[in-house]
Short mmCIF file of N, CA and C in Angstrom, two decimals:
data_model
loop_
_atom_site.label_atom_id
_atom_site.label_comp_id
_atom_site.label_asym_id
_atom_site.label_seq_id
_atom_site.Cartn_x
_atom_site.Cartn_y
_atom_site.Cartn_z
N MET H 786 0.36 -8.31 -17.63
CA MET H 786 -0.14 -7.13 -16.95
C MET H 786 0.28 -7.18 -15.49
N GLY H 787 0.85 -6.09 -14.98
CA GLY H 787 1.29 -6.04 -13.60
C GLY H 787 0.20 -5.57 -12.66
N LEU H 788 0.51 -5.67 -11.40
CA LEU H 788 -0.42 -5.18 -10.38
C LEU H 788 -0.41 -3.66 -10.41
N SER H 789 -1.43 -3.04 -9.84
CA SER H 789 -1.50 -1.59 -9.86
C SER H 789 -0.44 -0.99 -8.93
N SER H 790 -0.16 0.28 -9.13
CA SER H 790 0.82 0.97 -8.29
C SER H 790 0.16 1.64 -7.07
N ARG H 791 -1.15 1.46 -6.91
CA ARG H 791 -1.84 2.12 -5.80
C ARG H 791 -1.25 1.75 -4.44
N THR H 792 -0.87 0.50 -4.26
CA THR H 792 -0.31 0.07 -2.98
C THR H 792 1.00 0.78 -2.71
N ALA H 793 1.87 0.86 -3.72
CA ALA H 793 3.16 1.54 -3.54
C ALA H 793 2.95 3.02 -3.20
N VAL H 794 2.01 3.65 -3.88
CA VAL H 794 1.70 5.06 -3.61
C VAL H 794 1.17 5.22 -2.19
N ALA H 795 0.27 4.33 -1.78
CA ALA H 795 -0.30 4.40 -0.43
C ALA H 795 0.78 4.22 0.63
N ILE H 796 1.66 3.24 0.45
CA ILE H 796 2.72 2.98 1.42
C ILE H 796 3.68 4.16 1.47
N HIS H 797 3.99 4.72 0.32
CA HIS H 797 4.86 5.90 0.27
C HIS H 797 4.24 7.05 1.07
N ALA H 798 2.96 7.33 0.81
CA ALA H 798 2.28 8.43 1.50
C ALA H 798 2.23 8.19 3.01
N LEU H 799 1.91 6.96 3.41
CA LEU H 799 1.84 6.65 4.85
C LEU H 799 3.21 6.81 5.51
N THR H 800 4.26 6.36 4.83
CA THR H 800 5.61 6.47 5.39
C THR H 800 6.02 7.94 5.48
N LEU H 801 5.67 8.72 4.48
CA LEU H 801 5.97 10.16 4.51
C LEU H 801 5.25 10.83 5.67
N LEU H 802 3.98 10.51 5.86
CA LEU H 802 3.23 11.08 6.99
C LEU H 802 3.84 10.65 8.32
N ALA H 803 4.27 9.40 8.41
CA ALA H 803 4.91 8.93 9.64
C ALA H 803 6.23 9.64 9.87
N ARG H 804 6.96 9.90 8.80
CA ARG H 804 8.25 10.59 8.91
C ARG H 804 8.11 11.96 9.54
N TRP H 805 7.06 12.67 9.17
CA TRP H 805 6.88 14.03 9.67
C TRP H 805 6.00 14.09 10.91
N GLY H 806 5.55 12.95 11.41
CA GLY H 806 4.88 12.86 12.71
C GLY H 806 3.65 13.71 12.84
N ASP H 807 3.71 14.68 13.73
CA ASP H 807 2.54 15.51 14.05
C ASP H 807 2.26 16.58 13.01
N LYS H 808 3.16 16.79 12.07
CA LYS H 808 2.95 17.80 11.04
C LYS H 808 2.02 17.24 9.96
N SER H 809 0.94 17.94 9.69
CA SER H 809 0.05 17.55 8.58
C SER H 809 0.69 17.94 7.27
N LEU H 810 0.49 17.13 6.27
CA LEU H 810 0.98 17.43 4.93
C LEU H 810 -0.19 17.52 3.98
N ASN H 811 -0.15 18.50 3.08
CA ASN H 811 -1.23 18.57 2.10
C ASN H 811 -0.92 17.66 0.92
N SER H 812 -1.91 17.46 0.08
CA SER H 812 -1.74 16.50 -1.02
C SER H 812 -0.67 16.94 -2.00
N ALA H 813 -0.46 18.25 -2.16
CA ALA H 813 0.60 18.72 -3.06
C ALA H 813 1.98 18.36 -2.50
N GLU H 814 2.16 18.48 -1.19
CA GLU H 814 3.44 18.10 -0.58
C GLU H 814 3.70 16.60 -0.74
N ILE H 815 2.66 15.82 -0.54
CA ILE H 815 2.81 14.37 -0.70
C ILE H 815 3.07 14.04 -2.17
N ALA H 816 2.36 14.71 -3.08
CA ALA H 816 2.55 14.49 -4.52
C ALA H 816 3.97 14.86 -4.94
N ASP H 817 4.55 15.91 -4.35
CA ASP H 817 5.93 16.29 -4.66
C ASP H 817 6.88 15.15 -4.34
N SER H 818 6.70 14.51 -3.20
CA SER H 818 7.56 13.39 -2.82
C SER H 818 7.41 12.23 -3.79
N LEU H 819 6.21 12.03 -4.26
CA LEU H 819 5.91 10.95 -5.21
C LEU H 819 6.24 11.32 -6.65
N GLU H 820 6.49 12.63 -6.88
CA GLU H 820 6.59 13.15 -8.24
C GLU H 820 5.37 12.71 -9.04
N SER H 821 4.21 13.02 -8.46
CA SER H 821 2.94 12.58 -9.01
C SER H 821 1.95 13.73 -9.00
N ASN H 822 0.76 13.43 -9.42
CA ASN H 822 -0.32 14.40 -9.50
C ASN H 822 -1.09 14.45 -8.18
N PRO H 823 -1.34 15.64 -7.62
CA PRO H 823 -2.10 15.74 -6.36
C PRO H 823 -3.49 15.11 -6.43
N VAL H 824 -4.11 15.10 -7.60
CA VAL H 824 -5.44 14.50 -7.74
C VAL H 824 -5.34 12.99 -7.49
N LEU H 825 -4.35 12.33 -8.06
CA LEU H 825 -4.14 10.91 -7.83
C LEU H 825 -3.87 10.66 -6.34
N VAL H 826 -3.05 11.50 -5.76
CA VAL H 826 -2.71 11.35 -4.34
C VAL H 826 -3.96 11.51 -3.48
N ARG H 827 -4.80 12.47 -3.78
CA ARG H 827 -6.04 12.67 -3.00
C ARG H 827 -6.95 11.44 -3.10
N ARG H 828 -7.01 10.82 -4.28
CA ARG H 828 -7.82 9.60 -4.43
C ARG H 828 -7.30 8.49 -3.52
N ILE H 829 -6.00 8.30 -3.52
CA ILE H 829 -5.39 7.26 -2.68
C ILE H 829 -5.61 7.61 -1.21
N LEU H 830 -5.39 8.86 -0.84
CA LEU H 830 -5.59 9.28 0.55
C LEU H 830 -7.04 9.11 0.98
N GLY H 831 -7.96 9.33 0.06
CA GLY H 831 -9.38 9.11 0.36
C GLY H 831 -9.65 7.66 0.72
N SER H 832 -9.05 6.74 -0.02
CA SER H 832 -9.20 5.32 0.30
C SER H 832 -8.56 4.98 1.65
N LEU H 833 -7.41 5.59 1.91
CA LEU H 833 -6.75 5.36 3.20
C LEU H 833 -7.58 5.93 4.35
N ARG H 834 -8.24 7.06 4.09
CA ARG H 834 -9.13 7.65 5.10
C ARG H 834 -10.33 6.74 5.35
N ASP H 835 -10.91 6.23 4.28
CA ASP H 835 -12.06 5.33 4.43
C ASP H 835 -11.70 4.08 5.23
N ALA H 836 -10.44 3.68 5.16
CA ALA H 836 -9.97 2.50 5.90
C ALA H 836 -9.51 2.85 7.32
N GLY H 837 -9.61 4.14 7.69
CA GLY H 837 -9.23 4.55 9.04
C GLY H 837 -7.73 4.66 9.28
N LEU H 838 -6.95 4.82 8.20
CA LEU H 838 -5.50 4.90 8.34
C LEU H 838 -4.99 6.34 8.39
N VAL H 839 -5.72 7.27 7.78
CA VAL H 839 -5.35 8.69 7.80
C VAL H 839 -6.61 9.51 8.06
N TRP H 840 -6.39 10.76 8.40
CA TRP H 840 -7.49 11.70 8.53
C TRP H 840 -7.01 13.03 7.99
N SER H 841 -7.95 13.91 7.72
CA SER H 841 -7.59 15.20 7.14
C SER H 841 -8.32 16.33 7.84
N THR H 842 -7.70 17.49 7.75
CA THR H 842 -8.33 18.72 8.21
C THR H 842 -8.31 19.69 7.04
N GLU H 843 -9.35 20.49 6.95
CA GLU H 843 -9.45 21.45 5.85
C GLU H 843 -8.98 22.81 6.29
N GLY H 844 -8.80 23.68 5.30
CA GLY H 844 -8.46 25.06 5.57
C GLY H 844 -6.96 25.29 5.69
N ARG H 845 -6.66 26.53 6.03
CA ARG H 845 -5.25 26.93 6.16
C ARG H 845 -4.57 26.10 7.25
N GLY H 846 -3.42 25.57 6.93
CA GLY H 846 -2.70 24.74 7.88
C GLY H 846 -3.23 23.32 7.96
N GLY H 847 -4.26 23.03 7.16
CA GLY H 847 -4.83 21.69 7.16
C GLY H 847 -3.98 20.73 6.36
N GLY H 848 -4.42 19.52 6.33
CA GLY H 848 -3.70 18.51 5.56
C GLY H 848 -4.01 17.13 6.07
N TRP H 849 -3.15 16.21 5.74
CA TRP H 849 -3.34 14.80 6.06
C TRP H 849 -2.40 14.37 7.17
N SER H 850 -2.90 13.50 8.04
CA SER H 850 -2.11 12.94 9.14
C SER H 850 -2.49 11.48 9.32
N LEU H 851 -1.62 10.73 9.97
CA LEU H 851 -1.94 9.35 10.28
C LEU H 851 -3.05 9.31 11.33
N ALA H 852 -3.98 8.40 11.17
CA ALA H 852 -5.07 8.25 12.14
C ALA H 852 -4.71 7.23 13.22
N ARG H 853 -3.65 6.46 12.97
CA ARG H 853 -3.20 5.46 13.92
C ARG H 853 -1.69 5.56 14.07
N ASP H 854 -1.20 5.00 15.13
CA ASP H 854 0.24 4.95 15.34
C ASP H 854 0.87 4.15 14.20
N PRO H 855 1.99 4.60 13.66
CA PRO H 855 2.60 3.88 12.54
C PRO H 855 3.01 2.45 12.88
N ARG H 856 3.17 2.14 14.16
CA ARG H 856 3.48 0.76 14.57
C ARG H 856 2.26 -0.14 14.43
N GLU H 857 1.07 0.46 14.26
CA GLU H 857 -0.17 -0.29 14.15
C GLU H 857 -0.69 -0.39 12.72
N ILE H 858 0.06 0.16 11.76
CA ILE H 858 -0.35 0.12 10.35
C ILE H 858 0.62 -0.77 9.60
N THR H 859 0.11 -1.86 9.06
CA THR H 859 0.97 -2.77 8.29
C THR H 859 0.88 -2.44 6.80
N LEU H 860 1.82 -2.98 6.06
CA LEU H 860 1.78 -2.81 4.61
C LEU H 860 0.54 -3.50 4.03
N PHE H 861 0.12 -4.58 4.68
CA PHE H 861 -1.10 -5.24 4.22
C PHE H 861 -2.32 -4.36 4.46
N ASP H 862 -2.35 -3.59 5.55
CA ASP H 862 -3.43 -2.63 5.78
C ASP H 862 -3.51 -1.65 4.61
N ALA H 863 -2.36 -1.15 4.19
CA ALA H 863 -2.33 -0.21 3.07
C ALA H 863 -2.83 -0.89 1.79
N TYR H 864 -2.38 -2.11 1.56
CA TYR H 864 -2.81 -2.84 0.38
C TYR H 864 -4.34 -2.99 0.35
N THR H 865 -4.91 -3.47 1.45
CA THR H 865 -6.36 -3.72 1.45
C THR H 865 -7.16 -2.43 1.36
N ALA H 866 -6.56 -1.32 1.78
CA ALA H 866 -7.27 -0.03 1.71
C ALA H 866 -7.43 0.46 0.27
N VAL H 867 -6.49 0.10 -0.60
CA VAL H 867 -6.50 0.70 -1.94
C VAL H 867 -6.73 -0.28 -3.08
N GLU H 868 -6.66 -1.58 -2.81
CA GLU H 868 -6.84 -2.56 -3.87
C GLU H 868 -8.15 -3.32 -3.67
N ALA H 869 -8.77 -3.68 -4.75
CA ALA H 869 -10.01 -4.45 -4.68
C ALA H 869 -9.79 -5.79 -5.37
N GLY H 870 -10.38 -6.81 -4.81
CA GLY H 870 -10.31 -8.12 -5.44
C GLY H 870 -9.04 -8.86 -5.12
N PRO H 871 -8.90 -10.02 -5.73
CA PRO H 871 -7.72 -10.85 -5.47
C PRO H 871 -6.46 -10.24 -6.08
N ILE H 872 -5.32 -10.63 -5.57
CA ILE H 872 -4.04 -10.13 -6.06
C ILE H 872 -3.78 -10.64 -7.47
N LEU H 873 -4.00 -11.92 -7.66
CA LEU H 873 -3.74 -12.55 -8.95
C LEU H 873 -5.05 -12.73 -9.71
N SER H 874 -5.08 -12.29 -10.93
CA SER H 874 -6.30 -12.39 -11.73
C SER H 874 -6.59 -13.82 -12.11
N ARG H 875 -7.85 -14.14 -12.09
CA ARG H 875 -8.32 -15.46 -12.52
C ARG H 875 -8.74 -15.37 -13.98
N HIS H 876 -9.09 -16.53 -14.57
CA HIS H 876 -9.58 -16.53 -15.94
C HIS H 876 -10.77 -15.57 -16.06
N PRO H 877 -10.78 -14.75 -17.10
CA PRO H 877 -11.91 -13.81 -17.27
C PRO H 877 -13.19 -14.53 -17.69
N HIS H 878 -13.08 -15.72 -18.24
CA HIS H 878 -14.24 -16.52 -18.63
C HIS H 878 -13.82 -17.99 -18.55
N PRO H 879 -14.76 -18.89 -18.39
CA PRO H 879 -14.41 -20.32 -18.25
C PRO H 879 -13.69 -20.85 -19.48
N PRO H 880 -12.58 -21.57 -19.27
CA PRO H 880 -11.89 -22.19 -20.40
C PRO H 880 -12.70 -23.37 -20.96
N SER H 881 -12.24 -23.90 -22.04
CA SER H 881 -12.94 -24.99 -22.73
C SER H 881 -13.02 -26.25 -21.87
N ALA H 882 -14.22 -26.76 -21.70
CA ALA H 882 -14.44 -28.00 -20.96
C ALA H 882 -14.08 -29.22 -21.81
N THR H 883 -13.87 -29.02 -23.11
CA THR H 883 -13.50 -30.15 -23.97
C THR H 883 -11.99 -30.38 -24.01
N CYS H 884 -11.25 -29.51 -23.39
CA CYS H 884 -9.78 -29.62 -23.35
C CYS H 884 -9.36 -30.10 -21.96
N GLU H 885 -8.43 -31.04 -21.90
CA GLU H 885 -8.00 -31.56 -20.59
C GLU H 885 -7.37 -30.47 -19.73
N VAL H 886 -6.63 -29.57 -20.32
CA VAL H 886 -6.07 -28.45 -19.54
C VAL H 886 -7.20 -27.51 -19.13
N GLY H 887 -8.05 -27.17 -20.08
CA GLY H 887 -9.16 -26.26 -19.79
C GLY H 887 -10.06 -26.77 -18.68
N ARG H 888 -10.33 -28.07 -18.65
CA ARG H 888 -11.19 -28.65 -17.61
C ARG H 888 -10.57 -28.53 -16.22
N ASN H 889 -9.27 -28.54 -16.13
CA ASN H 889 -8.59 -28.66 -14.84
C ASN H 889 -7.85 -27.42 -14.35
N ILE H 890 -7.50 -26.54 -15.24
CA ILE H 890 -6.59 -25.45 -14.88
C ILE H 890 -7.15 -24.50 -13.83
N GLN H 891 -8.44 -24.19 -13.90
CA GLN H 891 -9.00 -23.23 -12.94
C GLN H 891 -8.86 -23.73 -11.50
N GLY H 892 -9.20 -24.97 -11.26
CA GLY H 892 -9.08 -25.54 -9.92
C GLY H 892 -7.64 -25.59 -9.45
N LEU H 893 -6.74 -25.96 -10.34
CA LEU H 893 -5.33 -26.04 -9.99
C LEU H 893 -4.75 -24.67 -9.69
N LEU H 894 -5.06 -23.71 -10.54
CA LEU H 894 -4.56 -22.35 -10.31
C LEU H 894 -5.16 -21.72 -9.06
N GLU H 895 -6.41 -22.04 -8.77
CA GLU H 895 -7.04 -21.48 -7.58
C GLU H 895 -6.25 -21.83 -6.33
N VAL H 896 -5.82 -23.06 -6.21
CA VAL H 896 -5.02 -23.48 -5.06
C VAL H 896 -3.69 -22.73 -5.03
N GLU H 897 -3.01 -22.69 -6.17
CA GLU H 897 -1.71 -22.01 -6.24
C GLU H 897 -1.84 -20.53 -5.94
N PHE H 898 -2.81 -19.88 -6.56
CA PHE H 898 -3.00 -18.45 -6.37
C PHE H 898 -3.39 -18.13 -4.94
N ARG H 899 -4.27 -18.93 -4.35
CA ARG H 899 -4.69 -18.70 -2.97
C ARG H 899 -3.50 -18.82 -2.02
N ASP H 900 -2.66 -19.82 -2.22
CA ASP H 900 -1.46 -19.97 -1.39
C ASP H 900 -0.51 -18.77 -1.55
N ALA H 901 -0.33 -18.32 -2.78
CA ALA H 901 0.55 -17.18 -3.04
C ALA H 901 -0.02 -15.91 -2.40
N GLU H 902 -1.33 -15.73 -2.48
CA GLU H 902 -1.96 -14.55 -1.87
C GLU H 902 -1.84 -14.58 -0.35
N ARG H 903 -1.98 -15.76 0.24
CA ARG H 903 -1.81 -15.88 1.70
C ARG H 903 -0.38 -15.56 2.10
N ALA H 904 0.58 -16.00 1.31
CA ALA H 904 1.99 -15.72 1.60
C ALA H 904 2.26 -14.22 1.53
N MET H 905 1.69 -13.56 0.53
CA MET H 905 1.87 -12.11 0.42
C MET H 905 1.22 -11.40 1.60
N GLU H 906 0.01 -11.81 1.95
CA GLU H 906 -0.69 -11.21 3.08
C GLU H 906 0.14 -11.34 4.36
N GLU H 907 0.68 -12.52 4.58
CA GLU H 907 1.48 -12.76 5.78
C GLU H 907 2.74 -11.89 5.77
N ARG H 908 3.41 -11.82 4.63
CA ARG H 908 4.65 -11.03 4.54
C ARG H 908 4.38 -9.56 4.73
N LEU H 909 3.40 -9.01 4.05
CA LEU H 909 3.08 -7.59 4.18
C LEU H 909 2.54 -7.27 5.57
N GLY H 910 1.93 -8.24 6.21
CA GLY H 910 1.42 -8.04 7.56
C GLY H 910 2.49 -7.98 8.63
N ARG H 911 3.70 -8.41 8.30
CA ARG H 911 4.82 -8.37 9.26
C ARG H 911 5.51 -7.03 9.31
N THR H 912 5.37 -6.23 8.27
CA THR H 912 6.08 -4.96 8.19
C THR H 912 5.12 -3.81 8.46
N THR H 913 5.53 -2.91 9.33
CA THR H 913 4.69 -1.74 9.65
C THR H 913 5.26 -0.49 9.00
N ILE H 914 4.43 0.53 8.99
CA ILE H 914 4.88 1.83 8.50
C ILE H 914 6.02 2.36 9.39
N ALA H 915 5.97 2.08 10.68
CA ALA H 915 7.06 2.48 11.58
C ALA H 915 8.37 1.80 11.18
N ASP H 916 8.29 0.53 10.76
CA ASP H 916 9.49 -0.17 10.28
C ASP H 916 10.10 0.55 9.08
N LEU H 917 9.25 0.93 8.13
CA LEU H 917 9.75 1.63 6.94
C LEU H 917 10.31 2.99 7.29
N ARG H 918 9.63 3.72 8.18
CA ARG H 918 10.13 5.03 8.61
C ARG H 918 11.53 4.88 9.20
N ARG H 919 11.72 3.88 10.05
CA ARG H 919 13.02 3.65 10.67
C ARG H 919 14.07 3.33 9.60
N GLN H 920 13.71 2.50 8.64
CA GLN H 920 14.66 2.15 7.58
C GLN H 920 15.03 3.36 6.72
N VAL H 921 14.05 4.22 6.43
CA VAL H 921 14.33 5.45 5.67
C VAL H 921 15.31 6.32 6.45
N LEU H 922 15.03 6.54 7.73
CA LEU H 922 15.90 7.39 8.54
C LEU H 922 17.30 6.78 8.69
N ASP H 923 17.37 5.46 8.85
CA ASP H 923 18.68 4.79 8.94
C ASP H 923 19.48 5.00 7.66
N ARG H 924 18.84 4.84 6.53
CA ARG H 924 19.54 5.02 5.24
C ARG H 924 19.99 6.47 5.06
N GLU H 925 19.16 7.40 5.47
CA GLU H 925 19.54 8.81 5.36
C GLU H 925 20.75 9.11 6.24
N ARG H 926 20.78 8.55 7.45
CA ARG H 926 21.94 8.74 8.34
C ARG H 926 23.20 8.13 7.73
N GLU H 927 23.06 6.94 7.15
CA GLU H 927 24.20 6.29 6.50
C GLU H 927 24.77 7.14 5.38
N LEU H 928 23.90 7.84 4.68
CA LEU H 928 24.33 8.71 3.58
C LEU H 928 24.74 10.10 4.05
N GLY H 929 24.57 10.37 5.35
CA GLY H 929 24.88 11.69 5.89
C GLY H 929 23.89 12.76 5.47
N LEU H 930 22.65 12.35 5.19
CA LEU H 930 21.63 13.28 4.68
C LEU H 930 20.49 13.52 5.66
N SER H 931 20.59 13.01 6.87
CA SER H 931 19.45 13.11 7.81
C SER H 931 19.23 14.56 8.21
N ARG H 932 17.93 14.85 8.47
CA ARG H 932 17.55 16.22 8.87
C ARG H 932 17.23 16.22 10.33
#
């Protein structure tokens, strides 16, 4: 079983909002970029709002905007806004205490998983939404597609 796609959707939405700067985007516009459902996008945006990463205005001309400068939003911020619990799943129930592997595996995996999660946190914490925006625009220029 893989990790959820909520983080990828959140990072995509944040990068899209950063790309358009001061222009608010509604959930349908963001969903179009994701080729996704606006209801799913609104759920993700709600979590990002609760984390203080985006804000919204209602009514005509309303929509979603970044609540912070994109240089201040890391990929790890997006991850923690939309994911709950540890990155790597632990045993759903205690393994057999009568088995030598069962007796020891949880403690051994806990160390490995914790180290892996720290490494991911550190790596995602180094990249900001502004970094991704710059990379998107650079790639578009390279392809001759920039607007």
